[in-house]
């Protein structure tokens, strides 16, 4: 609906970049797509390899129901039709990380049809990005090149792990849109629970298809940069590759449809894309239906279970937070961006915290603390239950905002419950008017000149008296009571 | 003791159970026959100790009263079946030295049923061939000779040629075979023994070196129909490790064997009367029809209109699947590696595969690669799968009119080694009668019907409806009972 | 359709079978002979016919998501590497690949 205004300035004028992404997302499962070998990350080389994954003679694939189910749920989450009849095809090519000599994938009849997701790129209008299809396929193994001068080493632990390939339409027009797309997709996958979205461990990586054109022209020739493994790198790949293509065309060259790879350290650390000669016959994969597997037919009960097990998704949750809980748009956005945050926040509500103050507390106090500690919300030293209790102590007047901050600091250090900290350290807020009045009198006695100035019209000094009184009360006085009593004493 | 090798599976099973002889005596007799049979080149690996150990277990089981269905029966195993700790090569140089760390489902079932293993049987390389001449380890020589006084070496059929030779030369009472386009039935016919390919999905393919996955089926080859039924019962059954395995109980085929065909309709497909069929095969077919009638069957003529297209269909689908199935032989994880000086990974693949695969295997990989390649997939592969649908439909329509089909097994008796090697298509035509039922996944068997004028065996084929192995075995038994085929090759080796 | 020498070389390349000029020339008539023969399928009217999807009526079974310790599972590195032409430090080794 809204046209991106991202443009590349070339010698011949402005260029538009056209981007499509093929995201490979590792399906969360205990065992591989076609074998009973484990999928855990970081195991000893070749320790999670079955005879099937090593493509021993006569070995056969049997599909893992959970991988199919997770791909189906993911399809439902992007509002795509689930094909009740799909099929596995073989994609044939030779490479050392591909023991069978083919990858079992889905070309002709993918499991999931067309869907879409909404993105909100930073500083731009929201946009709908089309998704062409989702299919299920095997991951390849891993090659290690730096352990021996003349040999590469092959580790098949990843070989056969289930992937969802999520293919977008060429709907993105700027690095920011592509970044927002991957971020949103990651968020949805994590909500659904079909992929942990861990890009550092390779659970999610993107093949980035980039072409350039003069605005309004037909699509140009695209290149595919493989296996880009962070959002930042996806955006960098687009910038660098689009620039390369513009320069190439303007110098009289033509873009070749080819596979490239992104080297973040190239070009003096600015990053560069390079042609991948290792994938020579990439264009003749000789796909055909895998004769070891029958067509995959899903019944209504299977689909129904998948649908029923879907959680509330980020867009719906954000709307509910704003509408039903009355949170600010900013808080609703921040709290729903990642499923763990939303879960944490909702756990806090379930423990009785009031939504609005809790949302402010999480987005400011908790996030601030976690940031300082360099921890994820999942590693928070304070539990949602403890956080709810802390918030309740503020709500019922036991703690002032200042005291609450102090208690929270102690909680972070000790992991103790707030009530215990309040009790042991005597951090309870006091509304004892007698005690406060006595301290006010002392403050006024000690500062007769300030009292005179104030009474002479220097209203700003009120803050000074509040501060002095609070300090004299060791911060435990109820600020509202202090204000009220100070007014009474000063405004005679 | 030597006459123990004349016994079949049922005889051995019953004799061991009755204590007529010990399982060890049987195993020793067959081990000796295997050792003596070297000139036939039927065995790639001999495993006498395996046979003896199983025999001793059988003798102990008899003493303790818990004999299993195949206790005391030593078997030959086609080298397409992976056997744990025993070299398995599929008769290809590319797998030379490969020792599986696992046991195929079929061999585990057979050993679990008490059988022992005499050794691994030679075959056409990767089961591609009809004469056993594509083995990387030399031809198998049929124990049969023509009665013309000459000494021409004959083909035992293929691809299960070591298997057929082993049974007909009395080196094993029963053997495993595999059948992709006729590789159990044609060699059985060439050597005067029986063999059955069950319905696709009855026998697990797990641990069987793949040729063409949508066609490959294991099955038994033995002296007679009863022995086939006994072995097939032990080999069949659901295997969760094979996604195409049929989740069905295994019928008691042996118990329900009956050569009485009253109430059965035997179909005669008119398209199987091919041009240039030898008169003797025509005559045997007529004789088979007469035997079926005699057994009480009604004879009906049926039509399988796409018969003519079965072979070309097969020679698209099987090579296509094979080209992909054989991609794993790349010199990285097992088998041969040919790494010329300075070669990179892709050059290593190409050198290894050029070195390790035989000419026929390469030819089929090339055909298969071509028919799947960009721009040709629909014209060849998709077209072939459509014709295959029509072939399946032909059978369905025929089986509305009859219960089993009766045809010759092969268009000729055993030919001489080298006679057809120069012309691939002439060799392919040998499977003209067996390929259609393979494409349709139907149970089919060959039983010996008689000898031709040169004294060589000829087989009759029975094809049944999906899952109707019983109907096939019963019709086979009816013919066997009437044919009275007892001819055996003289032991010239 | 008949293939030429360049196609034979291309197919041999795709199939990763090193083929000398003499071998390619010998293969050329063989392949054309076979391809010419299988092309008789063109005679068959297959309008409206679906390509065969399953030989015998049967449904694809799915297995449960469990890590197995039988012949379908991992944790058997020695068995996996037992037949390798070259295995080092728990890896398969191949000539160095430059990506
Ligand atoms: Mg891609
Ligand atoms: Zn992919």
JSON list of N, CA and C and ligand atoms in Angstrom, two decimals, chain A residues 24 103 135 137 165, ligand 2:
[
{"chain": "A", "resi": 24, "resn": "UNK", "atom": "N", "xyz": [15.43, -20.36, 6.35]},
{"chain": "A", "resi": 24, "resn": "UNK", "atom": "CA", "xyz": [15.48, -21.74, 6.82]},
{"chain": "A", "resi": 24, "resn": "UNK", "atom": "C", "xyz": [15.40, -21.71, 8.34]},
{"chain": "A", "resi": 103, "resn": "UNK", "atom": "N", "xyz": [18.91, -33.99, -1.20]},
{"chain": "A", "resi": 103, "resn": "UNK", "atom": "CA", "xyz": [18.24, -33.48, -0.01]},
{"chain": "A", "resi": 103, "resn": "UNK", "atom": "C", "xyz": [16.77, -33.84, -0.16]},
{"chain": "A", "resi": 135, "resn": "UNK", "atom": "N", "xyz": [7.86, -25.14, 3.09]},
{"chain": "A", "resi": 135, "resn": "UNK", "atom": "CA", "xyz": [8.02, -26.59, 2.93]},
{"chain": "A", "resi": 135, "resn": "UNK", "atom": "C", "xyz": [9.01, -27.12, 3.95]},
{"chain": "A", "resi": 137, "resn": "UNK", "atom": "N", "xyz": [12.11, -29.76, 4.94]},
{"chain": "A", "resi": 137, "resn": "UNK", "atom": "CA", "xyz": [13.24, -30.42, 4.28]},
{"chain": "A", "resi": 137, "resn": "UNK", "atom": "C", "xyz": [14.33, -30.75, 5.29]},
{"chain": "A", "resi": 165, "resn": "UNK", "atom": "N", "xyz": [11.47, -24.32, 5.25]},
{"chain": "A", "resi": 165, "resn": "UNK", "atom": "CA", "xyz": [11.92, -23.24, 4.38]},
{"chain": "A", "resi": 165, "resn": "UNK", "atom": "C", "xyz": [10.73, -22.34, 4.14]},
{"chain": "D", "resi": 2, "resn": "LIG", "atom": "ZN1", "xyz": [16.00, -25.01, 1.47]}
]
